[in-house]
Coordinates of C-alpha atoms and ligand atoms in Angstrom, one line a residue:
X298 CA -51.7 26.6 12.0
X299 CA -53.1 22.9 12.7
X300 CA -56.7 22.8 13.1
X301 CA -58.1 19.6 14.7
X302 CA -60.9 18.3 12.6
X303 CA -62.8 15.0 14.1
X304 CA -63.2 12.6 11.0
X305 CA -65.2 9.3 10.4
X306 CA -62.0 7.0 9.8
X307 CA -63.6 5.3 6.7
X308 CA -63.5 9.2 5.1
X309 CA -59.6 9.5 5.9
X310 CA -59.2 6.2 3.8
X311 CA -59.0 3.7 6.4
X312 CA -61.0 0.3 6.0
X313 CA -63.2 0.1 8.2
X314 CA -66.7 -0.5 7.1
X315 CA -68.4 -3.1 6.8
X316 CA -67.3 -4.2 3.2
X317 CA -63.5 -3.9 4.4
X318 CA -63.6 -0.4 2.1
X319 CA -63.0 3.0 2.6
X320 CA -64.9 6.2 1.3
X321 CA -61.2 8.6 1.8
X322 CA -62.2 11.9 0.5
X323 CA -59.7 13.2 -1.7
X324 CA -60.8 17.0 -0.4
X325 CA -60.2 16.4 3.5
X326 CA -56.8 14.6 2.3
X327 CA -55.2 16.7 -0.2
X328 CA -56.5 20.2 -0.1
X329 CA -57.4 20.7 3.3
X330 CA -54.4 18.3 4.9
X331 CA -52.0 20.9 5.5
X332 CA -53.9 23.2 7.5
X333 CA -55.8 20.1 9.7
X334 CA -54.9 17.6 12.3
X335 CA -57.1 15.0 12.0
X336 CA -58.6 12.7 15.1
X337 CA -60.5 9.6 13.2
X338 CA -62.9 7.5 14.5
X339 CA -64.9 4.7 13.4
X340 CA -68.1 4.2 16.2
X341 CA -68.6 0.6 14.8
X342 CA -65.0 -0.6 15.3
X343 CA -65.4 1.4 18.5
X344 CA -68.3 -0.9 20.0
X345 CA -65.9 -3.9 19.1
X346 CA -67.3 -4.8 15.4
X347 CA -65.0 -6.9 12.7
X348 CA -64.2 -5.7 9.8
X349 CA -65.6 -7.2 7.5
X350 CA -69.3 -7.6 9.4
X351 CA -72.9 -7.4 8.8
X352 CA -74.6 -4.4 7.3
X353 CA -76.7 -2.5 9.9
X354 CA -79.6 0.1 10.1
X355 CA -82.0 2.3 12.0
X356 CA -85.0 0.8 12.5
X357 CA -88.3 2.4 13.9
X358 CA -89.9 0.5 16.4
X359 CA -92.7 2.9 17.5
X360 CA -93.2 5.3 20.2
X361 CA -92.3 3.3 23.2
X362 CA -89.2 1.5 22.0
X363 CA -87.7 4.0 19.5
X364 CA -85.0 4.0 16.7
X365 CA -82.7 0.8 17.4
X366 CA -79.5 0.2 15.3
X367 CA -79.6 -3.3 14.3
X368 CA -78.4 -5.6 12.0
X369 CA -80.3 -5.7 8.8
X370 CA -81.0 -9.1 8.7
X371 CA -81.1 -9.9 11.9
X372 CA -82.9 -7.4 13.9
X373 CA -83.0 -9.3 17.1
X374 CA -78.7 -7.9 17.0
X375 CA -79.7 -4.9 19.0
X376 CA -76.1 -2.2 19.2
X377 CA -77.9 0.6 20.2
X378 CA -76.9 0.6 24.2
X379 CA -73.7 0.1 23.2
X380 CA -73.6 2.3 20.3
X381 CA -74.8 5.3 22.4
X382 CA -72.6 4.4 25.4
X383 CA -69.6 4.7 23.1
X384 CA -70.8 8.0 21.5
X385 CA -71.2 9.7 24.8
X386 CA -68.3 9.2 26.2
X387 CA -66.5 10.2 22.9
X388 CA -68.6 12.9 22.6
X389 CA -67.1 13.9 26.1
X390 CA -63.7 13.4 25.6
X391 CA -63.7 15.1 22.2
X392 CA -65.5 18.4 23.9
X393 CA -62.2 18.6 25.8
X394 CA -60.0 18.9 22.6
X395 CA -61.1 21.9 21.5
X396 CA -62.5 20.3 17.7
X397 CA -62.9 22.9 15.1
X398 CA -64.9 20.9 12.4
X399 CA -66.0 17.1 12.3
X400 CA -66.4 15.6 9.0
X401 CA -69.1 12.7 9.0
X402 CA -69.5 10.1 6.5
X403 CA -72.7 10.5 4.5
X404 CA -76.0 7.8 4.8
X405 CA -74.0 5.5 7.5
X406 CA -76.9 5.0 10.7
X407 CA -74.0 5.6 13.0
X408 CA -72.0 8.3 10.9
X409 CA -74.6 10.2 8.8
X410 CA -75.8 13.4 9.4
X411 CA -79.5 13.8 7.9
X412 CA -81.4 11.7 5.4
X413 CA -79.6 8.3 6.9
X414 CA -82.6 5.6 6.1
X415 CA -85.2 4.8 9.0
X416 CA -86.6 1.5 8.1
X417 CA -90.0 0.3 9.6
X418 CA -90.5 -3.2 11.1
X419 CA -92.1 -4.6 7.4
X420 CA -88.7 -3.9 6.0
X421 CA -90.4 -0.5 4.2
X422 CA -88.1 3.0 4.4
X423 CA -90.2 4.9 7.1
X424 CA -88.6 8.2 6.3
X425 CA -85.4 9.5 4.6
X426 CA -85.6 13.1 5.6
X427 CA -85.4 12.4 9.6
X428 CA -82.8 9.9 10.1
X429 CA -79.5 11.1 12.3
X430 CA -76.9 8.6 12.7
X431 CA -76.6 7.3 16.5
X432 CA -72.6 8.8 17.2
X433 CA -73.8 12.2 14.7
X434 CA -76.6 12.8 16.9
X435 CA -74.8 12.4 20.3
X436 CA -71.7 14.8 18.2
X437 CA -74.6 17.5 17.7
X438 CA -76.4 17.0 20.9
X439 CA -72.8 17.4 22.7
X440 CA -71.5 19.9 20.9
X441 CA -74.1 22.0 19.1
X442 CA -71.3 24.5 18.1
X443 CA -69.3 22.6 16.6
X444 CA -69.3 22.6 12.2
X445 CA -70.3 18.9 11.2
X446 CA -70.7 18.3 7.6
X447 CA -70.7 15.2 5.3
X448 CA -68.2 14.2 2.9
X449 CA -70.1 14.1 -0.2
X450 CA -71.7 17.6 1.0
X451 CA -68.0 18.7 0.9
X452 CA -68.6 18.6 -3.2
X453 CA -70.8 21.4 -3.4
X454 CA -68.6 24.4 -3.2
X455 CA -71.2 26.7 -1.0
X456 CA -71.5 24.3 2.0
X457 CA -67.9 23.2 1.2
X458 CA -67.3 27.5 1.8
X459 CA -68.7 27.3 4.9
X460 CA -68.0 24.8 6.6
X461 CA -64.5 25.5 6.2
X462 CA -65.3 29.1 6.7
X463 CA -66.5 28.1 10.7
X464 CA -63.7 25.4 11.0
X465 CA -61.4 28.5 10.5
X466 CA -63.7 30.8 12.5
X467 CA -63.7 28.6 15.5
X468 CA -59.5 27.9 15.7
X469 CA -59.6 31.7 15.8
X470 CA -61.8 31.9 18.6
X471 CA -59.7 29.3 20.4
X472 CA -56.6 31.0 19.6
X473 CA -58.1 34.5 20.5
X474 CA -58.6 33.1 24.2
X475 CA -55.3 31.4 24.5
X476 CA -53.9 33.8 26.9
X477 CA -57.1 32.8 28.8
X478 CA -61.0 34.1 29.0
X479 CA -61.1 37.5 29.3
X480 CA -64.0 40.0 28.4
X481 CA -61.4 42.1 26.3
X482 CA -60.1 38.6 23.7
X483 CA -64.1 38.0 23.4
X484 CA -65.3 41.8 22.3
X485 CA -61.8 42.1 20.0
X486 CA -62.9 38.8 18.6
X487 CA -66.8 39.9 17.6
X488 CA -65.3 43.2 16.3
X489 CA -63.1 41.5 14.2
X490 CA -66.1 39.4 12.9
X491 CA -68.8 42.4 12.5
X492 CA -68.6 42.2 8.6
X493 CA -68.9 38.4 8.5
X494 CA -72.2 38.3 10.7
X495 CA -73.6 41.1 8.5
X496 CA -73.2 38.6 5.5
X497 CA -74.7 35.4 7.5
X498 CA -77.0 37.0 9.2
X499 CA -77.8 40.6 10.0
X500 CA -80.2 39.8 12.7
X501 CA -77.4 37.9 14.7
X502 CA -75.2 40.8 13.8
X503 CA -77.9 43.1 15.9
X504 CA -78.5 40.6 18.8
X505 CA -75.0 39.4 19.1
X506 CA -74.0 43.1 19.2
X507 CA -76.1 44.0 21.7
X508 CA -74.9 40.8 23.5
X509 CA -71.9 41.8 23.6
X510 CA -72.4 45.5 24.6
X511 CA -73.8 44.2 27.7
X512 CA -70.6 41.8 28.4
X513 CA -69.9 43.0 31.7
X514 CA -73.2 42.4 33.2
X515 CA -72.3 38.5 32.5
X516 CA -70.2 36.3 34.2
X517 CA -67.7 35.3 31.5
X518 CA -67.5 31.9 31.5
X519 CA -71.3 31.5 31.2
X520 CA -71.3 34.5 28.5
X521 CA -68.0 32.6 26.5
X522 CA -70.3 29.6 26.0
X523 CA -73.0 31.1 25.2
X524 CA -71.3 33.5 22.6
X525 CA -69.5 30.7 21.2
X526 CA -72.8 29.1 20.7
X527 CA -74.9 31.7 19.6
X528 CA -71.9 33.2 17.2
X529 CA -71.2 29.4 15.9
X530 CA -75.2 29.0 14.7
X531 CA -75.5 32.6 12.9
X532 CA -72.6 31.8 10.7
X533 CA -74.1 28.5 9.4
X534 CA -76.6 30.7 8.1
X535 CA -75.0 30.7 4.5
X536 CA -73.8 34.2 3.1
X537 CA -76.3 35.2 0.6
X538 CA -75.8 37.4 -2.5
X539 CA -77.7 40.0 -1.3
X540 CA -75.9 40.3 2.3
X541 CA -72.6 40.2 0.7
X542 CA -73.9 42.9 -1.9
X543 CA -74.8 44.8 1.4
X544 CA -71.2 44.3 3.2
X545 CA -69.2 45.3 -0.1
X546 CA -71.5 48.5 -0.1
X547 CA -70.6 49.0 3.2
X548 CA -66.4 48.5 2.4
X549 CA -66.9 50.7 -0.5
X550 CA -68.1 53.2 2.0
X551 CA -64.5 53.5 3.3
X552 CA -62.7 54.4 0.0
X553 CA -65.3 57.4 -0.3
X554 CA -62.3 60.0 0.1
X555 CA -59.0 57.3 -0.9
X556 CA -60.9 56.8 -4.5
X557 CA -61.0 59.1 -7.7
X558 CA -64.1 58.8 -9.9
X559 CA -62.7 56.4 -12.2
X560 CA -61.7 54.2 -9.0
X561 CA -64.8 54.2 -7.6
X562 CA -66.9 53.6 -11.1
X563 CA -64.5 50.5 -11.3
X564 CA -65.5 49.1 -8.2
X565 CA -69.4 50.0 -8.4
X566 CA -69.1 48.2 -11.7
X567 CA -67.8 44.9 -10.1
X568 CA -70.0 44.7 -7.1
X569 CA -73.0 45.5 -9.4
X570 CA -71.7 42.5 -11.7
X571 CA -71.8 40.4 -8.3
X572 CA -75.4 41.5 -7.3
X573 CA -76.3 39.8 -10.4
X574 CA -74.1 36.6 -10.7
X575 CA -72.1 37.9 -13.4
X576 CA -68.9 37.7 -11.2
X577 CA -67.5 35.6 -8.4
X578 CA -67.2 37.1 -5.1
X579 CA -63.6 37.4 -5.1
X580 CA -63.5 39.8 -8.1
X581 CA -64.4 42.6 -6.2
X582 CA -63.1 41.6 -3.0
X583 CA -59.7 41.2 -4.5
X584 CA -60.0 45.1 -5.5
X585 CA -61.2 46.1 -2.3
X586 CA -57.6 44.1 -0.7
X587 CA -56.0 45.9 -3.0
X588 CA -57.5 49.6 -2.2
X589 CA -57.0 48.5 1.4
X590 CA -53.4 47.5 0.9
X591 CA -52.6 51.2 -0.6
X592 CA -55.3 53.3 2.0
X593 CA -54.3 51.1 4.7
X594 CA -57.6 51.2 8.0
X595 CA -56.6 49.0 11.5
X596 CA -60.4 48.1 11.1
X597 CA -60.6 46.9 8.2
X598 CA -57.4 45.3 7.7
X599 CA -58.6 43.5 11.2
X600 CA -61.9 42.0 9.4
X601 CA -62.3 38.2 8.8
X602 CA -64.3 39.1 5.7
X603 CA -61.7 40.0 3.7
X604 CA -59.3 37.0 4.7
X605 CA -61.1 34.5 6.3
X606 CA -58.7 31.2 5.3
X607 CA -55.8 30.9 3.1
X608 CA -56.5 31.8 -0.3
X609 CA -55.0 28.7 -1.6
X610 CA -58.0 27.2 -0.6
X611 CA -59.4 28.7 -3.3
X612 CA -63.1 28.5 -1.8
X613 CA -64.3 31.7 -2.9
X614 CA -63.9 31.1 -6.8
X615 CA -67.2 29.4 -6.8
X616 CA -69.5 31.6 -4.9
Ligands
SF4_162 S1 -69.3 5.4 8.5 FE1 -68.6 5.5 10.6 S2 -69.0 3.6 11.5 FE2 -69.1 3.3 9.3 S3 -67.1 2.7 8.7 FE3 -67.1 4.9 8.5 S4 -66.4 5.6 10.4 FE4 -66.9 3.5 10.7

């Protein structure tokens, strides 16, 4: 399986910014690398900047004019036209490569995703919390399904979890179509997926199922992008410890006749010690795989839930 991840090219180790360094994360390298084909781009080199070359930021010039990318100490070296020229059309040519995941480089006014410094004219930070990159925000304008995260994000093992989670998530929508659109590969696809959106988010479980139940009223091209969309958004919503307490209910529901007493006390035991962060997730997953493996169900054993990516990934350990 090769997964093509867009990537700044400073975060794949490549020099590139403006000091001549890199910021190569060792995640995106070494753990993920086997499973991703990487496409790296650098938006600065893009436009025609050296390497080495002047530092540059977002400045807010008011209503009228905007945010401007410009050198920091020179601000009359305007890159924004060309900066959103180039974005555009990459943006364009990158929709047509079927991207799983895109992983940004963190605080960069052309690469960062949020909280990239927006500097007033006196030379003060205007705001922290509202700055997007120029090429991010032309990514996320372009492609509003797509995962994007930032590397140093990648650190913290929940929105490491899912982002990978959707990277995976979205090759296997791909690969479910591959045989082309068809209103069949999109409702074995959601049914597949039932248990994950109850665990991101039950209400896009209910209006995602109800979207679906009316697929043949659609035209399927319209309904595919829309679905892709829609389904993309409810599983950034982050699995929370209460919705996963309410899917594992729901799994143990199928082992109500497989199970003897003991069996079943063993597993209420370890989803009770999850409910209250006593246990990772994977403790009593990995006994509901191994139920499954010896009371074997076509619907379950069909449910991203339980094996969403390879477990080498070893995502789940910290959740
Ligand atoms: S952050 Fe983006 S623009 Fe800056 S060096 Fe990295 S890839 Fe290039």
């Amino acid at each position: 399986m090769s997964i093509k991840v867009g990537v700044s090219a400073c975060v794949i180790g490549d020099k590139v910014r403006f000091d001549g360094g890199h910021k190569r994360s060792a995640f995106l390298m070494e753990d993920l690398a086997p499973f991703i084909d990487l496409v790296p781009v650098c938006p600065e080199v893009g436009i025609g900047l050296s390497v080495p070359r002047p530092t540059i930021r977002l400045l807010d010039r008011g209503e009228t004019i905007g945010v401007r990318l410009v050198e920091t100490k020179d601000s009359t070296a305007d890159y924004t036209e060309k900066m959103v020229a180039f974005s555009q059309k990459k943006a364009n040519q990158l929709a047509d490569m079927d991207l799983c995941g895109y992983v940004v480089c963190a605080k960069s006014p052309t690469c960062g995703m949020e909280r990239v410094k927006l500097y007033r004219e006196n030379g003060y930070v205007a705001s922290e919390k509202i700055g997007v990159g120029l090429y991010t925000k032309e990514l996320m304008e372009r492609m509003p399904w797509l995962p994007i995260e930032e590397d140093g994000r990648l650190h913290d093992p929940v929105l490491r979890e899912n982002f990978v989670f959707r990277m995976f998530a979205l090759k296997d929508f791909y690969d479910s179509m591959a045989e082309g659109i068809s209103r069949r590969a999109i409702v074995e696809f959601h049914s597949r997926y039932k248990l994950v959106l109850m665990a991101h988010s039950p209400a896009d479980y209910k209006s995602l199922g109800n979207f679906v139940a009316n697929i043949a009223g659609h035209e399927i091209n319209e309904f595919y992008l829309e679905y892709r969309t829609r389904f993309m958004r409810a599983i950034s919503n982050h699995a929370t410890r209460k919705n996963n307490t309410n899917v594992l209910m729901h799994l143990q529901g199928y082992f109500k006749r497989a199970l003897d007493k003991k069996q079943k006390a063993e597993l209420s035991d370890l989803i009770h010690a999850y409910r209250k962060g006593n246990m990772p997730l994977l403790a009593p997953l990995t006994l509901i795989n191994h139920h499954l493996n010896q009371n074997p169900d076509p619907y379950l054993q069909q449910q991203s839930y339980l094996n969403p990516y390879p477990e080498s990934l070893r995502l789940r350990y910290g959740l």
